[in-house]
XYZ file of C-alpha atoms in Angstrom:
667
model
C -71.168 -61.633 91.517
C -70.213 -63.881 88.628
C -67.564 -63.749 86.790
C -68.782 -65.686 83.890
C -71.935 -67.938 83.084
C -71.891 -71.516 82.648
C -74.355 -73.935 81.267
C -76.402 -76.389 83.486
C -74.884 -79.483 84.607
C -71.468 -79.378 82.946
C -68.781 -81.666 83.049
C -64.961 -80.599 83.767
C -63.432 -83.568 81.660
C -64.246 -81.966 78.304
C -61.722 -79.117 78.243
C -59.542 -79.552 75.268
C -58.029 -75.850 74.676
C -57.177 -73.392 77.143
C -55.211 -70.226 77.177
C -55.174 -68.335 80.293
C -53.432 -64.989 80.551
C -54.090 -63.484 84.134
C -55.717 -63.357 87.219
C -59.323 -63.807 87.967
C -59.185 -60.732 90.104
C -57.970 -58.937 87.438
C -58.826 -58.563 83.495
C -58.232 -61.545 81.012
C -57.764 -61.969 77.489
C -58.804 -65.517 77.007
C -60.216 -67.723 74.538
C -61.328 -70.935 76.232
C -63.202 -73.944 74.345
C -65.426 -76.228 76.333
C -67.213 -79.554 75.869
C -70.091 -79.892 77.840
C -71.860 -82.997 78.411
C -75.579 -83.042 79.308
C -77.876 -86.128 80.098
C -79.979 -85.662 76.918
C -77.079 -85.957 74.472
C -73.475 -84.870 74.068
C -73.258 -81.765 72.277
C -70.551 -79.177 71.711
C -70.623 -75.922 73.160
C -67.910 -73.187 72.997
C -67.951 -69.736 74.143
C -65.086 -67.136 74.668
C -64.449 -64.966 77.781
C -62.647 -61.599 76.755
C -60.393 -60.329 79.740
C -56.998 -58.422 79.669
C -54.020 -59.336 81.574
C -50.188 -58.251 82.234
C -49.109 -61.687 82.191
C -47.704 -63.629 79.582
C -50.279 -65.974 77.550
C -49.567 -69.602 77.742
C -49.700 -71.595 74.294
C -51.277 -74.968 73.899
C -48.427 -76.278 72.432
C -46.148 -75.441 75.383
C -48.588 -76.920 77.827
C -48.651 -80.132 75.778
C -44.932 -80.340 75.992
C -44.775 -80.278 79.820
C -44.917 -83.726 81.630
C -47.648 -84.702 83.500
C -47.797 -84.965 87.429
C -48.568 -88.384 88.581
C -51.263 -88.626 91.304
C -50.648 -91.013 94.390
C -52.676 -93.904 94.039
C -53.757 -94.061 97.487
C -57.052 -95.279 99.588
C -59.310 -92.490 101.102
C -58.459 -91.386 104.534
C -60.315 -89.303 107.060
C -58.075 -86.332 106.149
C -57.545 -86.613 102.253
C -60.696 -87.772 100.187
C -59.885 -88.842 96.256
C -63.093 -87.646 94.158
C -64.692 -88.396 91.044
C -65.561 -85.738 88.781
C -69.131 -87.411 88.756
C -69.573 -86.628 92.691
C -70.185 -82.668 91.792
C -72.800 -80.645 90.419
C -71.204 -77.631 88.782
C -72.786 -74.118 89.765
C -73.440 -71.425 87.249
C -70.822 -69.111 88.606
C -67.466 -68.514 89.583
C -66.996 -65.699 92.258
C -64.409 -63.211 91.367
C -62.904 -63.433 94.863
C -61.359 -66.849 94.580
C -58.599 -65.407 92.514
C -57.357 -68.043 90.078
C -54.185 -67.938 88.441
C -53.260 -68.153 84.929
C -53.023 -71.890 85.144
C -55.733 -72.564 87.201
C -59.582 -72.856 86.149
C -61.869 -72.254 89.131
C -65.281 -73.704 89.719
C -67.773 -73.357 92.243
C -69.679 -77.039 92.838
C -71.824 -78.693 95.457
C -71.122 -82.380 96.458
C -74.048 -84.543 95.368
C -72.459 -87.936 96.340
C -74.926 -89.093 99.298
C -72.175 -91.493 100.503
C -69.751 -88.662 100.844
C -69.495 -86.880 104.408
C -69.467 -83.404 102.318
C -73.144 -84.382 100.729
C -74.838 -81.214 99.832
C -71.634 -79.015 100.903
C -70.544 -75.908 98.793
C -66.982 -76.340 97.814
C -64.336 -75.313 95.206
C -63.109 -76.912 92.168
C -59.532 -75.434 91.423
C -58.454 -77.355 88.280
C -54.648 -77.136 87.998
C -53.643 -77.152 84.433
C -49.677 -76.650 84.100
C -47.103 -78.883 85.959
C -46.283 -75.972 88.455
C -49.740 -75.602 89.514
C -50.316 -79.402 90.088
C -47.310 -79.481 92.145
C -48.829 -76.835 94.272
C -51.959 -78.657 94.424
C -50.149 -81.833 95.631
C -48.228 -79.486 98.455
C -51.405 -78.640 99.443
C -52.595 -82.010 100.331
C -48.793 -82.903 101.806
C -49.307 -79.694 104.259
C -52.622 -80.952 105.264
C -51.438 -84.302 106.003
C -48.485 -82.524 108.208
C -50.938 -80.317 110.172
C -53.603 -83.154 110.850
C -52.369 -83.476 114.365
C -53.848 -79.817 115.302
C -56.472 -79.991 112.867
C -58.924 -77.593 114.656
C -56.238 -75.071 114.224
C -55.914 -75.886 110.477
C -59.839 -75.683 110.056
C -59.731 -72.227 112.049
C -57.097 -70.495 110.142
C -56.605 -72.267 106.821
C -58.698 -72.790 103.935
C -59.531 -76.332 104.265
C -58.537 -78.747 101.439
C -60.961 -81.707 101.522
C -59.137 -83.643 98.538
C -58.585 -84.104 95.325
C -59.837 -85.183 91.702
C -57.622 -86.997 88.813
C -59.131 -87.244 85.381
C -57.897 -87.032 81.673
C -59.177 -84.913 78.942
C -60.194 -86.343 75.370
C -56.743 -85.293 74.179
C -55.222 -87.630 76.620
C -53.734 -84.763 78.949
C -53.905 -85.335 82.826
C -55.897 -83.031 84.960
C -55.261 -82.468 88.688
C -58.442 -81.001 90.443
C -57.976 -79.656 93.843
C -61.245 -79.634 96.179
C -61.257 -77.173 98.737
C -63.592 -75.338 101.133
C -65.706 -72.369 99.917
C -65.321 -69.259 102.307
C -67.435 -66.765 100.677
C -67.273 -65.203 97.595
C -64.886 -62.203 98.514
C -61.071 -62.511 99.453
C -59.955 -59.694 102.070
C -58.997 -57.349 99.138
C -62.337 -57.391 97.539
C -63.892 -56.669 101.071
C -61.856 -53.513 101.546
C -62.627 -52.375 97.976
C -66.345 -51.964 99.042
C -67.769 -48.579 99.640
C -69.382 -49.704 102.472
C -66.763 -52.119 103.642
C -66.521 -51.263 107.441
C -70.092 -51.912 108.286
C -70.387 -54.937 106.326
C -67.331 -56.589 107.844
C -68.750 -55.652 111.208
C -71.776 -57.517 110.346
C -69.842 -60.392 108.898
C -67.814 -60.692 112.021
C -70.840 -60.170 114.374
C -68.764 -57.379 116.080
C -70.314 -57.114 119.272
C -69.142 -56.290 122.938
C -68.460 -59.980 123.242
C -66.309 -60.425 120.028
C -64.489 -57.256 120.801
C -63.179 -58.628 124.261
C -60.845 -60.782 122.070
C -58.842 -57.668 121.442
C -58.867 -56.377 124.932
C -61.712 -53.524 124.124
C -64.953 -53.290 126.193
C -66.808 -50.925 123.746
C -68.513 -50.849 120.109
C -69.447 -47.970 117.969
C -67.868 -44.595 118.207
C -65.867 -42.679 115.603
C -65.035 -44.326 112.391
C -61.263 -44.369 113.601
C -62.236 -46.168 116.779
C -64.527 -48.807 114.893
C -61.420 -49.494 112.048
C -58.988 -50.117 114.816
C -61.155 -52.465 116.498
C -61.773 -54.278 113.175
C -57.945 -54.104 112.247
C -57.025 -55.450 115.615
C -59.326 -58.633 114.970
C -57.981 -59.217 111.579
C -54.556 -58.843 112.474
C -54.655 -60.935 115.444
C -56.439 -63.517 113.560
C -53.800 -63.355 110.817
C -51.007 -63.463 112.977
C -52.344 -66.448 114.753
C -52.909 -68.437 111.797
C -49.294 -67.710 110.550
C -47.819 -68.449 113.608
C -49.511 -71.595 113.361
C -47.747 -72.571 110.377
C -44.211 -71.352 111.590
C -44.693 -73.254 114.566
C -45.082 -76.645 112.345
C -41.720 -75.841 110.461
C -43.619 -73.905 107.690
C -43.437 -70.719 105.854
C -46.684 -69.382 103.904
C -44.619 -67.460 101.153
C -47.953 -66.341 99.610
C -49.559 -63.848 102.215
C -51.466 -61.337 100.193
C -54.988 -59.619 100.482
C -55.844 -61.572 97.396
C -55.138 -65.227 99.306
C -56.930 -64.458 102.415
C -60.508 -65.072 103.132
C -62.816 -64.618 105.937
C -65.518 -66.964 106.760
C -68.661 -65.921 107.768
C -69.376 -69.367 109.842
C -66.841 -69.231 112.375
C -65.755 -65.871 111.562
C -61.697 -66.566 111.302
C -59.320 -65.448 108.576
C -58.427 -68.191 106.364
C -54.697 -68.025 105.117
C -54.908 -69.567 101.604
C -54.519 -73.127 100.366
C -50.905 -73.640 101.437
C -49.906 -74.720 98.118
C -46.789 -72.966 98.365
C -45.874 -73.378 101.672
C -42.019 -73.932 102.123
C -40.545 -76.218 104.669
C -37.827 -74.535 107.300
C -35.793 -77.705 107.079
C -35.047 -79.173 103.779
C -33.816 -82.736 105.631
C -35.787 -82.439 108.914
C -35.600 -80.682 111.904
C -33.185 -83.472 113.524
C -30.837 -83.484 110.616
C -26.981 -82.813 110.679
C -27.577 -79.953 108.538
C -29.550 -78.081 111.379
C -27.335 -75.318 112.149
C -27.202 -74.312 108.037
C -30.841 -74.425 107.908
C -31.089 -71.560 110.700
C -30.837 -68.979 108.192
C -33.102 -70.489 105.997
C -35.706 -70.503 108.690
C -35.122 -67.024 109.781
C -35.471 -65.730 106.142
C -38.646 -67.500 105.594
C -40.177 -66.183 108.931
C -38.870 -62.732 108.157
C -40.547 -63.155 104.347
C -43.782 -63.917 105.920
C -43.741 -61.049 108.503
C -43.107 -58.583 105.552
C -46.277 -59.788 103.684
C -48.255 -59.168 106.754
C -46.855 -55.952 107.016
C -47.726 -54.833 103.557
C -51.299 -56.358 104.547
C -51.323 -54.222 107.720
C -50.380 -51.049 105.646
C -53.162 -51.540 103.131
C -55.656 -52.441 105.779
C -55.163 -49.155 107.806
C -54.014 -46.673 104.946
C -56.931 -47.202 102.083
C -54.857 -44.901 99.842
C -52.318 -47.956 99.401
C -54.940 -49.830 97.528
C -53.785 -47.721 94.799
C -51.355 -49.518 92.638
C -49.572 -46.171 91.800
C -48.952 -45.106 95.390
C -48.393 -48.588 96.781
C -45.417 -48.964 94.510
C -44.077 -45.685 95.527
C -44.325 -47.158 99.102
C -42.556 -50.596 97.988
C -40.065 -48.666 96.272
C -39.238 -46.386 99.383
C -38.566 -49.641 101.454
C -36.379 -51.267 98.548
C -34.106 -48.712 98.158
C -33.001 -49.178 101.720
C -34.766 -46.525 103.711
C -35.406 -47.127 107.232
C -39.152 -47.870 107.755
C -39.273 -45.924 110.887
C -39.384 -43.045 108.422
C -42.817 -44.130 107.036
C -44.911 -41.550 108.576
C -42.704 -38.544 107.094
C -42.379 -40.420 103.692
C -46.229 -40.859 103.437
C -47.162 -37.466 104.508
C -45.221 -36.203 101.507
C -46.746 -39.062 98.991
C -50.310 -38.263 100.374
C -49.546 -34.521 100.248
C -50.524 -33.542 103.680
C -48.965 -31.198 106.236
C -50.397 -33.340 109.285
C -52.181 -36.519 110.012
C -55.604 -34.413 110.612
C -58.562 -35.752 108.423
C -57.175 -39.204 107.644
C -58.369 -41.916 109.371
C -55.381 -44.056 108.788
C -52.759 -41.667 110.188
C -55.305 -41.270 113.124
C -55.110 -44.818 113.996
C -51.602 -45.193 113.529
C -50.948 -42.252 115.724
C -52.659 -43.483 118.659
C -51.259 -44.619 121.859
C -47.822 -42.913 121.211
C -47.766 -43.868 117.585
C -47.865 -47.514 118.502
C -49.214 -48.347 114.783
C -46.263 -46.877 113.142
C -43.747 -49.016 115.411
C -45.173 -51.948 114.566
C -45.536 -51.344 110.905
C -41.636 -50.488 110.906
C -40.805 -53.713 112.732
C -42.818 -55.734 110.268
C -41.229 -54.320 107.568
C -37.604 -53.654 108.888
C -34.924 -53.707 106.204
C -32.908 -56.534 108.060
C -34.858 -59.877 108.149
C -32.872 -60.306 111.684
C -34.559 -56.956 112.964
C -38.281 -58.081 112.048
C -40.663 -58.900 114.552
C -42.017 -62.539 115.329
C -45.889 -63.541 115.315
C -45.752 -63.936 119.336
C -44.129 -60.655 119.795
C -46.352 -58.770 117.545
C -49.729 -60.460 119.285
C -48.392 -58.799 122.544
C -47.590 -55.386 120.645
C -49.446 -52.338 122.176
C -51.135 -51.580 118.805
C -53.114 -54.705 118.929
C -53.930 -54.959 122.436
C -56.833 -53.003 123.514
C -57.348 -50.647 126.453
C -58.424 -53.594 128.837
C -54.933 -55.303 128.283
C -51.998 -53.509 130.195
C -48.991 -53.963 128.332
C -45.670 -53.033 129.969
C -43.880 -51.154 127.133
C -40.233 -51.777 126.307
C -37.624 -48.875 126.669
C -37.455 -48.762 123.013
C -41.306 -48.233 122.565
C -41.027 -45.601 125.315
C -38.216 -43.811 123.063
C -40.758 -44.267 120.147
C -43.549 -42.801 121.933
C -41.907 -39.769 123.140
C -40.632 -39.026 119.661
C -44.161 -39.398 118.280
C -45.757 -37.512 120.695
C -43.296 -34.511 120.173
C -44.030 -34.666 116.451
C -47.886 -34.742 117.135
C -47.507 -31.495 119.514
C -45.465 -29.737 116.957
C -47.967 -30.352 114.110
C -51.511 -29.685 116.041
C -50.320 -27.184 118.846
C -49.953 -23.528 118.655
C -46.889 -22.786 120.701
C -48.448 -21.108 123.718
C -46.224 -21.491 127.292
C -47.843 -24.631 128.369
C -47.175 -26.333 125.215
C -43.679 -25.168 125.110
C -42.878 -26.279 128.509
C -44.420 -29.821 127.582
C -42.181 -29.828 124.439
C -39.186 -28.805 126.707
C -39.741 -31.646 129.222
C -40.282 -34.369 126.520
C -37.064 -33.254 124.686
C -35.337 -33.691 128.196
C -36.715 -37.071 128.611
C -35.465 -38.063 125.231
C -31.962 -36.782 125.850
C -31.945 -39.033 129.073
C -32.815 -42.285 126.943
C -30.635 -41.395 124.527
C -29.763 -45.032 123.027
C -26.633 -44.118 121.134
C -24.279 -41.865 123.230
C -20.664 -42.978 121.511
C -19.128 -40.924 118.797
C -19.165 -44.206 116.665
C -23.104 -44.590 116.922
C -23.273 -40.972 115.821
C -21.283 -41.482 112.815
C -23.392 -44.092 111.804
C -26.912 -42.355 112.411
C -26.132 -38.902 111.837
C -25.516 -38.552 108.160
C -28.662 -37.739 106.194
C -31.231 -35.089 105.481
C -32.918 -33.679 108.647
C -36.027 -31.416 108.978
C -36.121 -29.007 111.607
C -39.415 -29.564 113.933
C -39.201 -27.286 116.723
C -36.575 -25.090 118.764
C -36.821 -24.771 122.430
C -35.362 -21.086 122.011
C -37.032 -18.039 120.761
C -39.782 -18.087 118.278
C -40.276 -14.595 116.096
C -42.867 -14.373 113.548
C -44.507 -11.565 111.602
C -47.611 -10.835 113.563
C -46.403 -8.066 115.884
C -43.685 -6.503 114.026
C -43.280 -4.122 110.976
C -40.222 -5.265 109.363
C -38.900 -3.814 106.147
C -39.247 -7.079 103.870
C -41.639 -9.466 104.880
C -40.458 -13.145 104.693
C -42.390 -16.378 104.814
C -39.943 -19.101 105.882
C -40.632 -22.467 104.024
C -38.844 -25.703 105.201
C -35.608 -25.844 107.156
C -33.146 -28.654 106.505
C -29.967 -29.724 108.023
C -27.971 -32.339 105.625
C -24.920 -33.962 107.258
C -22.412 -35.917 105.177
C -19.251 -37.774 105.963
C -16.939 -37.015 103.305
C -14.348 -39.793 104.484
C -14.619 -42.795 106.719
C -11.201 -42.645 107.829
C -12.021 -39.776 110.514
C -14.579 -38.156 112.323
C -15.095 -34.733 110.203
C -18.459 -34.174 109.106
C -20.051 -31.655 106.710
C -23.211 -29.763 107.766
C -25.411 -27.640 105.442
C -28.311 -25.783 106.538
C -30.918 -24.903 103.647
C -33.539 -22.535 104.496
C -36.446 -21.725 101.770
C -38.367 -18.633 102.067
C -40.734 -16.608 100.048
C -40.455 -12.740 100.030
C -44.097 -11.165 100.009
C -44.242 -7.817 98.123
C -47.631 -7.463 97.936
C -49.672 -5.220 100.371
C -52.364 -8.306 101.101
C -49.514 -10.532 102.269
C -51.880 -11.570 105.261
C -54.261 -13.393 102.727
C -51.780 -13.640 99.664
C -48.687 -15.528 100.509
C -47.303 -15.512 96.798
C -43.916 -13.580 96.085
C -40.484 -14.049 95.057
C -38.726 -17.336 96.153
C -35.316 -17.838 97.685
C -32.963 -20.179 99.281
C -30.534 -19.375 101.900
C -27.448 -22.071 102.258
C -24.885 -22.230 105.135
C -21.844 -24.785 104.774
C -19.527 -25.839 107.677
C -17.450 -28.571 108.551
C -17.352 -30.230 112.091
C -15.039 -32.442 113.903
C -17.165 -35.045 116.356
C -15.556 -35.726 119.678
C -16.703 -37.642 122.928
C -17.952 -35.313 125.589
C -20.435 -34.763 128.574
C -23.119 -32.251 129.158
C -23.242 -31.094 132.821
C -26.446 -30.165 134.558
C -26.592 -27.042 136.817
C -27.789 -27.780 140.385
C -30.805 -25.737 141.576
C -28.760 -23.999 144.437
C -26.166 -22.909 141.850
C -28.668 -21.353 139.562
C -28.630 -17.726 139.311
C -32.167 -16.183 139.388
C -33.397 -14.967 135.933
C -30.552 -16.772 134.146
C -31.868 -19.995 132.091
C -35.262 -19.734 133.474
C -36.692 -21.687 130.892
C -34.344 -24.427 131.048
C -34.757 -24.394 134.764
C -38.485 -24.559 134.384
C -37.882 -27.595 132.008
C -35.904 -29.603 134.365
C -38.106 -28.983 137.359
C -40.925 -30.411 135.027
C -38.745 -33.097 134.236
C -38.071 -34.159 137.818
C -41.771 -33.977 138.831
C -42.474 -36.098 135.683
C -39.648 -38.909 136.498
C -40.784 -39.092 140.271
C -43.925 -40.503 139.196
C -44.764 -44.274 139.153
C -45.331 -44.403 135.418
C -41.609 -43.727 134.697
C -39.644 -45.553 137.381
C -39.347 -48.559 135.326
C -38.525 -46.877 132.048
C -35.715 -44.482 133.575
C -32.325 -46.682 133.771
C -31.185 -44.371 136.987
C -32.911 -43.574 140.188
C -31.958 -39.959 140.720
C -31.310 -37.260 137.818
C -27.672 -37.436 136.878
C -25.543 -34.465 137.181
C -24.127 -35.240 133.432
C -24.978 -37.154 130.345
C -22.645 -38.410 127.453
C -23.046 -36.210 124.428
C -21.363 -35.794 121.007
C -19.173 -32.489 121.067
C -19.282 -30.637 117.531
C -16.287 -28.511 117.135
C -16.991 -26.316 113.927
C -14.666 -24.423 111.367
C -15.130 -21.577 108.977
C -18.869 -21.320 107.655
C -19.919 -20.064 104.054
C -23.138 -18.568 103.173
C -24.917 -18.730 99.805
C -28.291 -16.927 98.809
C -30.256 -17.649 95.805
C -33.111 -14.933 94.789
C -35.579 -14.828 91.938
C -36.026 -12.167 89.885
C -36.414 -9.014 90.152
C -34.819 -8.968 93.894
C -31.610 -10.894 92.540
C -30.078 -7.436 91.328
C -30.845 -5.370 94.508
C -28.257 -5.355 96.997
C -29.928 -3.588 99.769
C -33.007 -5.794 99.462
C -30.808 -8.708 99.749
C -29.139 -7.413 103.020
C -32.666 -6.919 104.469
C -33.936 -10.367 103.401
C -30.971 -12.067 104.854
C -31.612 -9.971 108.180
C -35.159 -10.763 108.498
C -34.545 -14.420 107.675
C -31.835 -14.490 110.522
C -34.308 -12.940 112.802
C -36.956 -15.707 112.155
C -34.963 -18.622 112.103
C -33.175 -19.986 115.105
C -29.519 -18.575 115.391
C -27.861 -22.259 115.148
C -29.355 -22.494 111.707
C -28.136 -19.075 110.404
C -24.620 -19.666 112.352
C -23.823 -23.446 112.251
C -20.707 -22.652 114.646
C -23.288 -22.257 117.575
C -24.076 -26.111 117.441
C -21.819 -27.387 120.491
C -23.439 -31.036 121.093
C -25.859 -33.737 119.961
C -28.171 -35.162 122.893
C -30.043 -37.461 120.991
C -29.857 -39.399 117.783
C -31.639 -42.488 116.401
C -33.337 -43.696 112.780
C -36.119 -41.121 113.205
C -34.783 -37.960 115.365
C -31.827 -35.827 116.166
C -31.609 -33.296 119.198
C -28.817 -30.789 118.775
C -28.019 -28.148 121.377
C -26.901 -24.707 120.957
C -24.444 -22.347 122.929
C -27.362 -20.697 124.731
C -28.641 -24.176 125.876
C -31.501 -24.365 123.466
C -32.432 -27.651 121.758
C -33.322 -27.931 118.259
C -35.593 -31.214 117.222
C -34.967 -32.790 113.950
C -36.711 -35.590 112.421
C -35.283 -37.535 109.180
C -36.597 -36.549 105.835
C -37.216 -38.573 103.165
C -36.865 -35.975 100.424
C -34.039 -36.415 97.667
């Protein structure tokens, strides 16, 4: 895998002209002229490499105008070695996975100096041509000196920098060449782009029973989702250990990308780059008087690194994000300030999927109560202060295999309940066992409601919500012969707050449907589209929801609610839930947000030719009203809200049924 061919035994000192326009991992548009010196005679050879790039082409005159960077004249030490260019035998290829910048020229070489401790060792020569690039090279050497106290960790999780070589061209320009370790031809991005990346990486990492014990697993092989999950756990844990090693030494990486990460087949560790752009947390040292002012700087730097780790994890799990167009949408979603906890709902729309079935990445993130989505949302949190640290991420359930028992936090339990409910609504047919299971899961969510005060509801409630499930009646088309056959599409509830000075809220129920006019409606779902919109104003107040005790329950009245509560009591009495529930006994009442409605307004839009038929419109309204929950047609039937967070909303109707919503990302 070579980027370009190079003559035998060349010398790097004869580079007179250069013009780079991009990254070695992309296509370039460059013209380079080299002077090669051979042992027989000096002869001038020139060749051109045609590449394309989106970066700006740097002119020769602009480079000559830059001031050269001086190199410290220091003696060789055991950690930083000063080489001469004659110490290397330049190889005839450059691996594309080494990812050179526009101001770098990358070569592979072998140390031929017999007196060097690296004799016959393959290294990478990264010739830094601009002032900024040379500054990065010197910074990598400074970082090496700073991390030398724990040299074993440095060698395990960083691309090892051996030293540097300083030289001059025939035109007098100063050249600075960084000498660092060679850890294979591929970066992690190039590994993931291979068609057979999974078995190849498993072989490279020697993924056997002994190695998977590092992540708390005790098996190998199995379905593709299980194999990929084990591999991602290994890579993510190695990456987080390396990044935490830098953070514990007061450094931020600042350039964590798949292109900068390599996997060494020798020690089977991830190498987190050359650290040429590593930044110090404290500008004047940790013991300076400006420590308090540097605390925010440290937090922002750590948060930036963790966000980059989140992007890397997303690409490793969801292979579709390797597509630049899809990744741009993914990044734009976060840049606009959307909550990362809604990523699943957003990606289902972007990837044009109605459920997670058939997508290995979704199956991996959905496992263990959606633990993968939780970790991803913590890594990509909008507020830097909310992003998870390396140590907390290493203890997250998603990165701990089945042999490592992790006590979940109350937030993780809430997340798991919501994720389980979504999976049930997507995959199950609503028979009585599934309906009972959904009912008591909703009851559990209500008992663990993190936001019970009206001010919290005013913060989380505004937005667009998609209805997932209703614990009330479910009436479809199968066993009925209605005058008009309606196929209900999406059902959305949009909540807006007209003014921040009061607690008034505007509720809008949007129901899309299709009127199927053909006789073959069981097989042909096409027809006339329509939309029903109901508007109403609500006033939000604090309140409590009373639970009817068993001895006071009338037989046959609220039987479904009683069954759900009985199942809930049995569920909470087990050992698994004792630590999660903040109270020992089922409470007689819970804090809720009461909803007091005003007048409602109904508007219906129909396509041609039904838009002129009044009788047909009446039948359509009646059929839509029959199929959807009554609360979505008559918003005044909503009486209280029992659960709200960044992802889910539970509203209760006047008849006691619960409507579960998830936050929608549609515009």
